[in-house]
Amino acid sequence: MPELSLLIPCLNEAETLGKLLERIERVCLSADLDVETIILDDASEDGTLQVAQDLRSRHRSLNIRVVHRFEPRRGFGALIRYGMAHATSRYCLLMTADGVHPIEDLPKYLAEARKGAQLVQASRYEREEDNANVPSRFKMYQRFFRSAVSLLLGWDVRDPTCSFKLVDRTFLLALGMRANNLSLIPEIV
């Protein structure tokens, strides 16, 4: 059984999926990580399902499984929960298929999880170049939300809405998750 499940939810990501898997494979091979990759297609209309199936043979070390959900689409959160139900490892890494997340940090994230962290999360606000494309209105919302999380939970979570998270799957499943949309991401925090 692999140590880590990589969950990649997709909605019309045929163009980006190949480059993402190449990056992931480089990182996993160089760090000697035992992973399974679960590509979650949410009834894409651009050929994502076929591209994902074709990529399985090119990236055998990633142990790719393709899970296809049919209409009606229930949202990002439902897709992630569905992926966690299909995962077999203790840890899950949540990421988007567009390649914007720092995949190269995966070995550091896993090292923290091995030490007992139940959540290891990226932040789009650590380096200036990470948030260059984030709209000003969203940055203002983030400042408010981070302050509220810090005040209510007493934690310094720099970016509670960033979807690039490594979680202890068994712990998270025991707690339960309910959201079907993007609100699943802050629910995990």
PDB file of C-alpha atoms in Angstrom, residues 13-171:
ATOM      1  CA  GLU A  13      -7.870  19.986 -17.654  1.00  0.00           C
ATOM      2  CA  ALA A  14      -6.795  18.064 -20.776  1.00  0.00           C
ATOM      3  CA  GLU A  15      -4.161  20.687 -21.648  1.00  0.00           C
ATOM      4  CA  THR A  16      -2.517  20.935 -18.207  1.00  0.00           C
ATOM      5  CA  LEU A  17      -2.587  17.378 -16.885  1.00  0.00           C
ATOM      6  CA  GLY A  18       0.445  16.042 -18.784  1.00  0.00           C
ATOM      7  CA  LYS A  19       2.812  18.776 -17.609  1.00  0.00           C
ATOM      8  CA  LEU A  20       1.597  18.413 -14.024  1.00  0.00           C
ATOM      9  CA  LEU A  21       2.200  14.650 -14.012  1.00  0.00           C
ATOM     10  CA  GLU A  22       5.706  15.159 -15.403  1.00  0.00           C
ATOM     11  CA  ARG A  23       6.522  17.516 -12.509  1.00  0.00           C
ATOM     12  CA  ILE A  24       4.999  15.164  -9.955  1.00  0.00           C
ATOM     13  CA  GLU A  25       6.915  12.195 -11.338  1.00  0.00           C
ATOM     14  CA  ARG A  26      10.252  14.063 -11.195  1.00  0.00           C
ATOM     15  CA  VAL A  27       9.636  14.978  -7.547  1.00  0.00           C
ATOM     16  CA  CYS A  28       8.447  11.520  -6.518  1.00  0.00           C
ATOM     17  CA  LEU A  29      11.308   9.704  -8.247  1.00  0.00           C
ATOM     18  CA  SER A  30      13.990  12.023  -6.876  1.00  0.00           C
ATOM     19  CA  ALA A  31      12.608  11.698  -3.318  1.00  0.00           C
ATOM     20  CA  ASP A  32      11.850   7.957  -3.692  1.00  0.00           C
ATOM     21  CA  LEU A  33       8.200   8.412  -2.688  1.00  0.00           C
ATOM     22  CA  ASP A  34       5.688   5.570  -2.834  1.00  0.00           C
ATOM     23  CA  VAL A  35       2.495   7.179  -4.160  1.00  0.00           C
ATOM     24  CA  GLU A  36      -0.781   6.471  -5.833  1.00  0.00           C
ATOM     25  CA  THR A  37      -2.237   9.188  -8.027  1.00  0.00           C
ATOM     26  CA  ILE A  38      -5.988   9.491  -8.270  1.00  0.00           C
ATOM     27  CA  ILE A  39      -7.165  11.663 -11.125  1.00  0.00           C
ATOM     28  CA  LEU A  40     -10.765  12.657 -10.427  1.00  0.00           C
ATOM     29  CA  ASP A  41     -12.549  13.675 -13.591  1.00  0.00           C
ATOM     30  CA  ASP A  42     -15.760  15.582 -12.925  1.00  0.00           C
ATOM     31  CA  ALA A  43     -17.508  14.931 -16.265  1.00  0.00           C
ATOM     32  CA  SER A  44     -15.054  17.042 -18.275  1.00  0.00           C
ATOM     33  CA  GLU A  45     -16.046  17.959 -21.806  1.00  0.00           C
ATOM     34  CA  ASP A  46     -12.580  18.568 -23.291  1.00  0.00           C
ATOM     35  CA  GLY A  47     -11.174  15.039 -23.377  1.00  0.00           C
ATOM     36  CA  THR A  48      -9.619  15.106 -19.905  1.00  0.00           C
ATOM     37  CA  LEU A  49     -10.790  11.561 -19.218  1.00  0.00           C
ATOM     38  CA  GLN A  50      -9.082  10.154 -22.325  1.00  0.00           C
ATOM     39  CA  VAL A  51      -5.904  12.174 -21.684  1.00  0.00           C
ATOM     40  CA  ALA A  52      -5.778  10.900 -18.087  1.00  0.00           C
ATOM     41  CA  GLN A  53      -6.218   7.306 -19.224  1.00  0.00           C
ATOM     42  CA  ASP A  54      -3.485   7.709 -21.849  1.00  0.00           C
ATOM     43  CA  LEU A  55      -1.070   9.208 -19.294  1.00  0.00           C
ATOM     44  CA  ARG A  56      -1.314   6.126 -17.060  1.00  0.00           C
ATOM     45  CA  SER A  57       1.096   4.164 -19.262  1.00  0.00           C
ATOM     46  CA  ARG A  58       3.601   7.043 -19.508  1.00  0.00           C
ATOM     47  CA  HIS A  59       3.816   7.565 -15.740  1.00  0.00           C
ATOM     48  CA  ARG A  60       3.743   4.066 -14.278  1.00  0.00           C
ATOM     49  CA  SER A  61       5.718   5.077 -11.180  1.00  0.00           C
ATOM     50  CA  LEU A  62       2.792   7.293 -10.116  1.00  0.00           C
ATOM     51  CA  ASN A  63       0.356   4.344  -9.933  1.00  0.00           C
ATOM     52  CA  ILE A  64      -2.364   6.366 -11.621  1.00  0.00           C
ATOM     53  CA  ARG A  65      -6.022   5.517 -11.199  1.00  0.00           C
ATOM     54  CA  VAL A  66      -8.626   7.493 -13.081  1.00  0.00           C
ATOM     55  CA  VAL A  67     -11.996   7.989 -11.444  1.00  0.00           C
ATOM     56  CA  HIS A  68     -14.723   9.422 -13.660  1.00  0.00           C
ATOM     57  CA  ARG A  69     -17.769  11.057 -12.111  1.00  0.00           C
ATOM     58  CA  PHE A  70     -20.829  11.606 -14.226  1.00  0.00           C
ATOM     59  CA  GLU A  71     -23.376  14.404 -14.179  1.00  0.00           C
ATOM     60  CA  PRO A  72     -24.712  16.004 -12.141  1.00  0.00           C
ATOM     61  CA  ARG A  73     -21.580  17.737 -10.944  1.00  0.00           C
ATOM     62  CA  ARG A  74     -21.721  18.248  -7.203  1.00  0.00           C
ATOM     63  CA  GLY A  75     -18.662  20.492  -6.845  1.00  0.00           C
ATOM     64  CA  PHE A  76     -15.018  20.466  -5.829  1.00  0.00           C
ATOM     65  CA  GLY A  77     -15.663  19.354  -2.255  1.00  0.00           C
ATOM     66  CA  ALA A  78     -17.758  16.379  -3.314  1.00  0.00           C
ATOM     67  CA  LEU A  79     -15.044  15.354  -5.759  1.00  0.00           C
ATOM     68  CA  ILE A  80     -12.340  15.524  -3.057  1.00  0.00           C
ATOM     69  CA  ARG A  81     -14.464  13.527  -0.608  1.00  0.00           C
ATOM     70  CA  TYR A  82     -15.065  10.948  -3.352  1.00  0.00           C
ATOM     71  CA  GLY A  83     -11.321  10.778  -3.994  1.00  0.00           C
ATOM     72  CA  MET A  84     -10.544  10.271  -0.314  1.00  0.00           C
ATOM     73  CA  ALA A  85     -12.992   7.393  -0.253  1.00  0.00           C
ATOM     74  CA  HIS A  86     -11.063   5.786  -3.140  1.00  0.00           C
ATOM     75  CA  ALA A  87      -7.611   6.478  -1.655  1.00  0.00           C
ATOM     76  CA  THR A  88      -5.740   3.682   0.097  1.00  0.00           C
ATOM     77  CA  SER A  89      -2.903   5.511   1.834  1.00  0.00           C
ATOM     78  CA  ARG A  90      -2.700   7.186   5.202  1.00  0.00           C
ATOM     79  CA  TYR A  91      -1.862  10.602   3.752  1.00  0.00           C
ATOM     80  CA  CYS A  92      -3.518  12.544   0.916  1.00  0.00           C
ATOM     81  CA  LEU A  93      -2.185  15.525  -0.963  1.00  0.00           C
ATOM     82  CA  LEU A  94      -4.873  17.761  -2.451  1.00  0.00           C
ATOM     83  CA  MET A  95      -3.890  19.809  -5.468  1.00  0.00           C
ATOM     84  CA  THR A  96      -5.343  21.397  -8.553  1.00  0.00           C
ATOM     85  CA  ALA A  97      -4.538  20.193 -12.055  1.00  0.00           C
ATOM     86  CA  ASP A  98      -3.480  23.605 -13.357  1.00  0.00           C
ATOM     87  CA  GLY A  99       0.071  23.255 -12.006  1.00  0.00           C
ATOM     88  CA  VAL A 100       0.145  26.394  -9.863  1.00  0.00           C
ATOM     89  CA  HIS A 101       0.994  24.623  -6.616  1.00  0.00           C
ATOM     90  CA  PRO A 102       4.560  24.079  -5.333  1.00  0.00           C
ATOM     91  CA  ILE A 103       4.797  20.339  -6.082  1.00  0.00           C
ATOM     92  CA  GLU A 104       8.520  20.500  -5.388  1.00  0.00           C
ATOM     93  CA  ASP A 105       7.741  21.002  -1.671  1.00  0.00           C
ATOM     94  CA  LEU A 106       6.001  17.623  -1.463  1.00  0.00           C
ATOM     95  CA  PRO A 107       8.918  15.810   0.283  1.00  0.00           C
ATOM     96  CA  LYS A 108       9.008  18.525   2.994  1.00  0.00           C
ATOM     97  CA  TYR A 109       5.249  18.251   3.488  1.00  0.00           C
ATOM     98  CA  LEU A 110       5.407  14.485   3.831  1.00  0.00           C
ATOM     99  CA  ALA A 111       8.291  14.759   6.312  1.00  0.00           C
ATOM    100  CA  GLU A 112       6.108  16.989   8.516  1.00  0.00           C
ATOM    101  CA  ALA A 113       3.207  14.537   8.298  1.00  0.00           C
ATOM    102  CA  ARG A 114       5.514  11.686   9.283  1.00  0.00           C
ATOM    103  CA  LYS A 115       6.432  13.683  12.391  1.00  0.00           C
ATOM    104  CA  GLY A 116       2.749  13.811  13.352  1.00  0.00           C
ATOM    105  CA  ALA A 117       1.280  16.846  11.579  1.00  0.00           C
ATOM    106  CA  GLN A 118      -2.311  16.179  10.555  1.00  0.00           C
ATOM    107  CA  LEU A 119      -2.361  19.105   8.140  1.00  0.00           C
ATOM    108  CA  VAL A 120       0.494  20.628   6.149  1.00  0.00           C
ATOM    109  CA  GLN A 121      -0.587  23.475   3.941  1.00  0.00           C
ATOM    110  CA  ALA A 122       0.830  25.813   1.318  1.00  0.00           C
ATOM    111  CA  SER A 123       0.360  29.535   1.354  1.00  0.00           C
ATOM    112  CA  ARG A 124       0.066  31.805  -1.636  1.00  0.00           C
ATOM    113  CA  TYR A 125       1.354  34.645   0.532  1.00  0.00           C
ATOM    114  CA  GLU A 126       4.855  33.513   1.534  1.00  0.00           C
ATOM    115  CA  ARG A 127       6.622  34.736  -1.599  1.00  0.00           C
ATOM    116  CA  GLU A 128       5.587  37.766  -3.619  1.00  0.00           C
ATOM    117  CA  GLU A 129       5.647  35.845  -6.916  1.00  0.00           C
ATOM    118  CA  ASP A 130       3.173  33.306  -5.503  1.00  0.00           C
ATOM    119  CA  ASN A 131       0.367  35.825  -5.269  1.00  0.00           C
ATOM    120  CA  ALA A 132       1.154  38.058  -8.228  1.00  0.00           C
ATOM    121  CA  ASN A 133      -1.996  36.909 -10.051  1.00  0.00           C
ATOM    122  CA  VAL A 134      -4.313  36.997  -7.024  1.00  0.00           C
ATOM    123  CA  PRO A 135      -6.883  39.812  -7.397  1.00  0.00           C
ATOM    124  CA  SER A 136      -6.705  42.649  -4.829  1.00  0.00           C
ATOM    125  CA  ARG A 137     -10.264  42.016  -3.675  1.00  0.00           C
ATOM    126  CA  PHE A 138      -9.387  38.394  -2.896  1.00  0.00           C
ATOM    127  CA  LYS A 139      -6.222  39.467  -1.004  1.00  0.00           C
ATOM    128  CA  MET A 140      -8.376  41.737   1.171  1.00  0.00           C
ATOM    129  CA  TYR A 141     -10.828  38.890   1.805  1.00  0.00           C
ATOM    130  CA  GLN A 142      -7.895  36.631   2.704  1.00  0.00           C
ATOM    131  CA  ARG A 143      -6.528  39.099   5.277  1.00  0.00           C
ATOM    132  CA  PHE A 144      -9.934  39.245   6.945  1.00  0.00           C
ATOM    133  CA  PHE A 145     -10.414  35.468   6.857  1.00  0.00           C
ATOM    134  CA  ARG A 146      -6.884  34.759   8.177  1.00  0.00           C
ATOM    135  CA  SER A 147      -7.495  37.163  11.050  1.00  0.00           C
ATOM    136  CA  ALA A 148     -10.792  35.466  11.891  1.00  0.00           C
ATOM    137  CA  VAL A 149      -9.219  31.977  11.800  1.00  0.00           C
ATOM    138  CA  SER A 150      -6.350  33.172  13.979  1.00  0.00           C
ATOM    139  CA  LEU A 151      -8.706  34.802  16.463  1.00  0.00           C
ATOM    140  CA  LEU A 152     -11.189  31.917  16.636  1.00  0.00           C
ATOM    141  CA  LEU A 153      -8.775  28.976  16.530  1.00  0.00           C
ATOM    142  CA  GLY A 154      -5.622  30.530  17.928  1.00  0.00           C
ATOM    143  CA  TRP A 155      -3.631  29.239  14.941  1.00  0.00           C
ATOM    144  CA  ASP A 156      -1.497  31.122  12.467  1.00  0.00           C
ATOM    145  CA  VAL A 157      -2.864  29.669   9.226  1.00  0.00           C
ATOM    146  CA  ARG A 158      -1.490  31.926   6.531  1.00  0.00           C
ATOM    147  CA  ASP A 159      -3.777  30.830   3.724  1.00  0.00           C
ATOM    148  CA  PRO A 160      -6.755  28.777   4.953  1.00  0.00           C
ATOM    149  CA  THR A 161      -8.367  28.730   1.514  1.00  0.00           C
ATOM    150  CA  CYS A 162      -5.370  27.356  -0.401  1.00  0.00           C
ATOM    151  CA  SER A 163      -6.247  23.957  -1.826  1.00  0.00           C
ATOM    152  CA  PHE A 164      -2.684  22.563  -1.763  1.00  0.00           C
ATOM    153  CA  LYS A 165      -2.787  20.559   1.473  1.00  0.00           C
ATOM    154  CA  LEU A 166      -1.317  17.330   2.746  1.00  0.00           C
ATOM    155  CA  VAL A 167      -3.672  15.734   5.257  1.00  0.00           C
ATOM    156  CA  ASP A 168      -3.741  12.671   7.460  1.00  0.00           C
ATOM    157  CA  ARG A 169      -6.575  10.950   5.612  1.00  0.00           C
ATOM    158  CA  THR A 170      -7.542   8.605   8.446  1.00  0.00           C
ATOM    159  CA  PHE A 171      -7.803  11.524  10.883  1.00  0.00           C
TER     160      PHE A 171
END
